[in-house]
mmCIF file of C-alpha atoms in Angstrom:
data_model
loop_
_atom_site.group_PDB
_atom_site.id
_atom_site.type_symbol
_atom_site.label_atom_id
_atom_site.label_comp_id
_atom_site.label_asym_id
_atom_site.label_seq_id
_atom_site.Cartn_x
_atom_site.Cartn_y
_atom_site.Cartn_z
ATOM 1 C CA MET A 1086 0.338 15.138 -10.759
ATOM 2 C CA GLN A 1087 4.060 14.080 -12.267
ATOM 3 C CA ARG A 1088 6.867 14.212 -9.869
ATOM 4 C CA PRO A 1089 9.494 16.741 -10.429
ATOM 5 C CA GLU A 1090 12.825 15.657 -11.791
ATOM 6 C CA VAL A 1091 15.267 13.997 -9.286
ATOM 7 C CA TRP A 1092 17.389 16.948 -9.173
ATOM 8 C CA LEU A 1093 14.448 18.948 -7.867
ATOM 9 C CA ARG A 1094 13.599 16.708 -5.153
ATOM 10 C CA GLY A 1095 16.256 17.519 -2.647
ATOM 11 C CA ARG A 1096 19.368 15.880 -1.331
ATOM 12 C CA VAL A 1097 20.050 12.148 -1.652
ATOM 13 C CA ALA A 1098 20.926 10.557 1.795
ATOM 14 C CA ASP A 1099 24.548 9.928 2.598
ATOM 15 C CA VAL A 1100 25.843 11.290 -0.738
ATOM 16 C CA PRO A 1101 28.397 14.376 -0.140
ATOM 17 C CA ALA A 1102 27.045 17.765 -1.432
ATOM 18 C CA LEU A 1103 29.645 17.687 -4.191
ATOM 19 C CA LEU A 1104 28.497 14.587 -5.547
ATOM 20 C CA GLN A 1105 24.806 15.246 -5.351
ATOM 21 C CA PRO A 1106 24.449 15.730 -9.304
ATOM 22 C CA VAL A 1107 26.063 12.496 -10.148
ATOM 23 C CA ALA A 1108 23.358 10.735 -7.899
ATOM 24 C CA HIS A 1109 20.623 13.098 -9.402
ATOM 25 C CA ALA A 1110 21.576 12.098 -12.970
ATOM 26 C CA LEU A 1111 21.955 8.148 -12.086
ATOM 27 C CA LEU A 1112 18.592 8.030 -10.231
ATOM 28 C CA GLN A 1113 17.108 10.100 -13.085
ATOM 29 C CA ALA A 1114 18.311 7.659 -15.524
ATOM 30 C CA ARG A 1115 16.986 4.620 -13.499
ATOM 31 C CA GLU A 1116 13.414 6.356 -13.595
ATOM 32 C CA ASP A 1117 13.651 7.416 -17.313
ATOM 33 C CA VAL A 1118 14.760 3.476 -17.902
ATOM 34 C CA ALA A 1119 11.591 2.441 -16.263
ATOM 35 C CA ARG A 1120 9.242 4.838 -18.035
ATOM 36 C CA ALA A 1121 10.783 3.587 -21.340
ATOM 37 C CA LEU A 1122 10.488 -0.045 -20.547
ATOM 38 C CA GLU A 1123 6.746 0.468 -19.794
ATOM 39 C CA LEU A 1124 6.218 1.847 -23.188
ATOM 40 C CA LEU A 1125 8.503 -0.907 -25.136
ATOM 41 C CA PRO A 1126 6.329 -2.817 -27.435
ATOM 42 C CA PRO A 1127 6.413 -6.580 -26.589
ATOM 43 C CA GLY A 1128 9.300 -8.611 -28.646
ATOM 44 C CA ASP A 1129 11.173 -5.413 -29.489
ATOM 45 C CA LEU A 1130 14.053 -5.485 -27.204
ATOM 46 C CA TRP A 1131 16.275 -6.182 -29.807
ATOM 47 C CA ARG A 1132 14.688 -4.519 -32.812
ATOM 48 C CA SER A 1133 16.340 -1.545 -34.266
ATOM 49 C CA PRO A 1134 14.596 1.747 -35.746
ATOM 50 C CA GLY A 1135 16.645 2.268 -38.689
ATOM 51 C CA LYS A 1136 20.232 2.041 -37.853
ATOM 52 C CA ALA A 1137 20.247 2.985 -34.145
ATOM 53 C CA PRO A 1138 21.104 0.620 -31.654
ATOM 54 C CA PRO A 1139 18.099 -1.528 -30.064
ATOM 55 C CA PRO A 1140 16.678 -0.961 -26.567
ATOM 56 C CA GLY A 1141 18.725 -3.832 -25.339
ATOM 57 C CA PHE A 1142 21.952 -2.343 -26.302
ATOM 58 C CA HIS A 1143 21.092 0.802 -24.246
ATOM 59 C CA LEU A 1144 20.461 -1.128 -21.212
ATOM 60 C CA LYS A 1145 23.206 -3.265 -21.241
ATOM 61 C CA HIS A 1146 25.598 -0.456 -22.057
ATOM 62 C CA LEU A 1147 24.232 1.803 -19.519
ATOM 63 C CA ALA A 1148 24.572 -0.686 -16.955
ATOM 64 C CA GLY A 1149 28.020 -2.069 -18.116
ATOM 65 C CA ALA A 1150 29.644 1.309 -18.677
ATOM 66 C CA THR A 1151 28.368 2.893 -15.405
ATOM 67 C CA ASP A 1152 29.886 -0.254 -13.602
ATOM 68 C CA ARG A 1153 33.242 0.041 -15.285
ATOM 69 C CA LEU A 1154 33.399 4.110 -14.651
ATOM 70 C CA PHE A 1155 32.575 3.144 -10.944
ATOM 71 C CA ALA A 1156 35.396 0.695 -10.976
ATOM 72 C CA TYR A 1157 37.954 2.921 -12.495
ATOM 73 C CA ALA A 1158 36.753 5.787 -10.043
ATOM 74 C CA ARG A 1159 37.985 3.075 -7.286
ATOM 75 C CA GLY A 1160 41.238 2.804 -8.892
ATOM 76 C CA GLU A 1161 40.356 -0.891 -10.236
ATOM 77 C CA GLY A 1162 41.042 -2.327 -13.592
ATOM 78 C CA LEU A 1163 38.038 -4.167 -15.165
ATOM 79 C CA SER A 1164 37.507 -7.707 -13.954
ATOM 80 C CA ASP A 1165 36.921 -10.706 -15.986
ATOM 81 C CA ALA A 1166 33.030 -10.550 -15.461
ATOM 82 C CA GLN A 1167 33.158 -6.894 -16.684
ATOM 83 C CA GLN A 1168 35.258 -7.431 -19.864
ATOM 84 C CA ARG A 1169 33.010 -10.400 -20.464
ATOM 85 C CA TRP A 1170 30.131 -8.078 -20.221
ATOM 86 C CA LEU A 1171 31.619 -5.225 -22.450
ATOM 87 C CA ALA A 1172 32.293 -7.999 -25.296
ATOM 88 C CA ALA A 1173 28.652 -8.900 -25.082
ATOM 89 C CA GLU A 1174 26.957 -5.480 -24.883
ATOM 90 C CA GLY A 1175 26.129 -5.186 -28.637
ATOM 91 C CA GLU A 1176 25.011 -8.709 -29.005
ATOM 92 C CA ALA A 1177 21.452 -9.549 -28.998
ATOM 93 C CA THR A 1178 20.885 -12.083 -25.953
ATOM 94 C CA PRO A 1179 17.421 -14.102 -25.404
ATOM 95 C CA ALA A 1180 17.517 -12.271 -21.865
ATOM 96 C CA ALA A 1181 13.969 -10.929 -21.157
ATOM 97 C CA VAL A 1182 13.497 -7.037 -20.212
ATOM 98 C CA ALA A 1183 13.123 -7.738 -16.622
ATOM 99 C CA PRO A 1184 16.766 -9.073 -15.883
ATOM 100 C CA LEU A 1185 18.207 -6.059 -17.602
ATOM 101 C CA GLU A 1186 16.149 -3.796 -15.940
ATOM 102 C CA ALA A 1187 17.305 -5.474 -12.610
ATOM 103 C CA GLU A 1188 20.872 -5.095 -13.621
ATOM 104 C CA VAL A 1189 20.553 -1.640 -14.143
ATOM 105 C CA ASP A 1190 19.009 -1.235 -11.000
ATOM 106 C CA ARG A 1191 21.593 -3.205 -9.267
ATOM 107 C CA VAL A 1192 24.337 -1.076 -10.895
ATOM 108 C CA ILE A 1193 22.898 2.378 -9.991
ATOM 109 C CA GLU A 1194 22.268 1.213 -6.260
ATOM 110 C CA ALA A 1195 25.906 0.226 -6.013
ATOM 111 C CA ALA A 1196 27.112 3.404 -7.727
ATOM 112 C CA ILE A 1197 24.733 5.714 -5.166
ATOM 113 C CA ALA A 1198 26.374 3.733 -2.322
ATOM 114 C CA GLN A 1199 29.786 4.240 -3.694
ATOM 115 C CA LEU A 1200 29.259 7.953 -3.889
ATOM 116 C CA GLY A 1201 28.540 7.832 -0.106
ATOM 117 C CA ASP A 1202 31.574 6.000 0.587
ATOM 118 C CA THR A 1203 33.820 8.389 -1.765
ATOM 119 C CA PRO A 1204 35.861 10.808 0.433
ATOM 120 C CA ILE A 1205 35.885 14.354 -1.177
ATOM 121 C CA GLU A 1206 39.599 14.747 -0.642
ATOM 122 C CA MET A 1207 39.898 11.602 -3.333
ATOM 123 C CA LEU A 1208 38.070 13.730 -5.877
ATOM 124 C CA THR A 1209 41.106 15.121 -7.878
ATOM 125 C CA THR A 1210 43.135 11.882 -7.688
ATOM 126 C CA GLN A 1211 44.417 10.958 -11.029
ATOM 127 C CA ARG A 1212 42.585 7.621 -12.823
ATOM 128 C CA LEU A 1213 43.854 5.712 -15.753
ATOM 129 C CA ILE A 1214 41.173 4.677 -18.011
ATOM 130 C CA GLY A 1215 41.162 1.711 -20.375
ATOM 131 C CA ARG A 1216 43.821 0.121 -22.359
ATOM 132 C CA ALA A 1217 45.267 3.172 -23.549
ATOM 133 C CA LYS A 1218 45.518 4.377 -19.954
ATOM 134 C CA LEU A 1219 43.802 7.702 -20.380
ATOM 135 C CA PRO A 1220 44.153 10.155 -17.640
ATOM 136 C CA THR A 1221 40.964 11.605 -15.670
ATOM 137 C CA THR A 1222 40.074 11.854 -11.932
ATOM 138 C CA VAL A 1223 38.069 10.185 -9.662
ATOM 139 C CA LEU A 1224 35.538 12.970 -9.994
ATOM 140 C CA GLY A 1225 35.755 12.728 -13.822
ATOM 141 C CA CYS A 1226 35.016 8.938 -13.636
ATOM 142 C CA LEU A 1227 32.116 9.655 -11.336
ATOM 143 C CA PHE A 1228 30.702 12.555 -13.222
ATOM 144 C CA HIS A 1229 31.125 10.776 -16.752
ATOM 145 C CA GLY A 1230 29.309 7.663 -15.016
ATOM 146 C CA GLY A 1231 26.141 9.627 -14.232
ATOM 147 C CA GLU A 1232 25.836 11.863 -17.236
ATOM 148 C CA HIS A 1233 26.896 8.764 -19.513
ATOM 149 C CA ALA A 1234 23.849 7.057 -17.857
ATOM 150 C CA ALA A 1235 21.654 9.780 -18.320
ATOM 151 C CA ARG A 1236 22.534 9.694 -21.948
ATOM 152 C CA HIS A 1237 21.688 6.298 -22.745
ATOM 153 C CA ALA A 1238 18.465 6.384 -20.865
ATOM 154 C CA GLY A 1239 17.650 9.223 -22.875
ATOM 155 C CA GLN A 1240 18.413 7.138 -26.033
ATOM 156 C CA LEU A 1241 16.734 4.452 -24.874
ATOM 157 C CA LEU A 1242 13.435 6.338 -24.612
ATOM 158 C CA THR A 1243 13.720 7.856 -27.930
ATOM 159 C CA THR A 1244 14.354 4.588 -29.461
ATOM 160 C CA VAL A 1245 11.490 2.985 -27.743
ATOM 161 C CA GLN A 1246 9.264 5.950 -28.905
ATOM 162 C CA ALA A 1247 10.412 5.105 -32.468
ATOM 163 C CA LEU A 1248 9.548 1.469 -32.107
ATOM 164 C CA ALA A 1249 6.156 2.259 -30.835
ATOM 165 C CA ILE A 1250 5.365 4.204 -33.876
#
């Protein structure tokens, strides 16, 4: 019997109630990534079905964007490593699937830990995003991080299914 989606399994330990939906989205994304990668045909990490981005892009972007959004939530700019990752997200790399999946897992674990360390009174604190310094809040960064990860996990799954046809 299949387990219910993460949001139907109860609280995520050590995450404040107001941030549970973000934790649920991140954990669901991680599970969806694992499910998609079980279906990924060997050698298709950088193959594109039509004009859609390849699975490798979705893995790299999911990890990188989540990492960046949570850095912005902390009030940090992007590190040199984050800028290099961003510049290389669209590039096919010789990396195997396992290291990219491990990076997704690492980023999501760090994000969940950050949710647990985020004071609720900070959620409405303004944050500025990117070079254009677009305004949002800590909560905006965290919420978008969760929903963005879920979106790319879904796109990854759809892409992998298209490749398997």
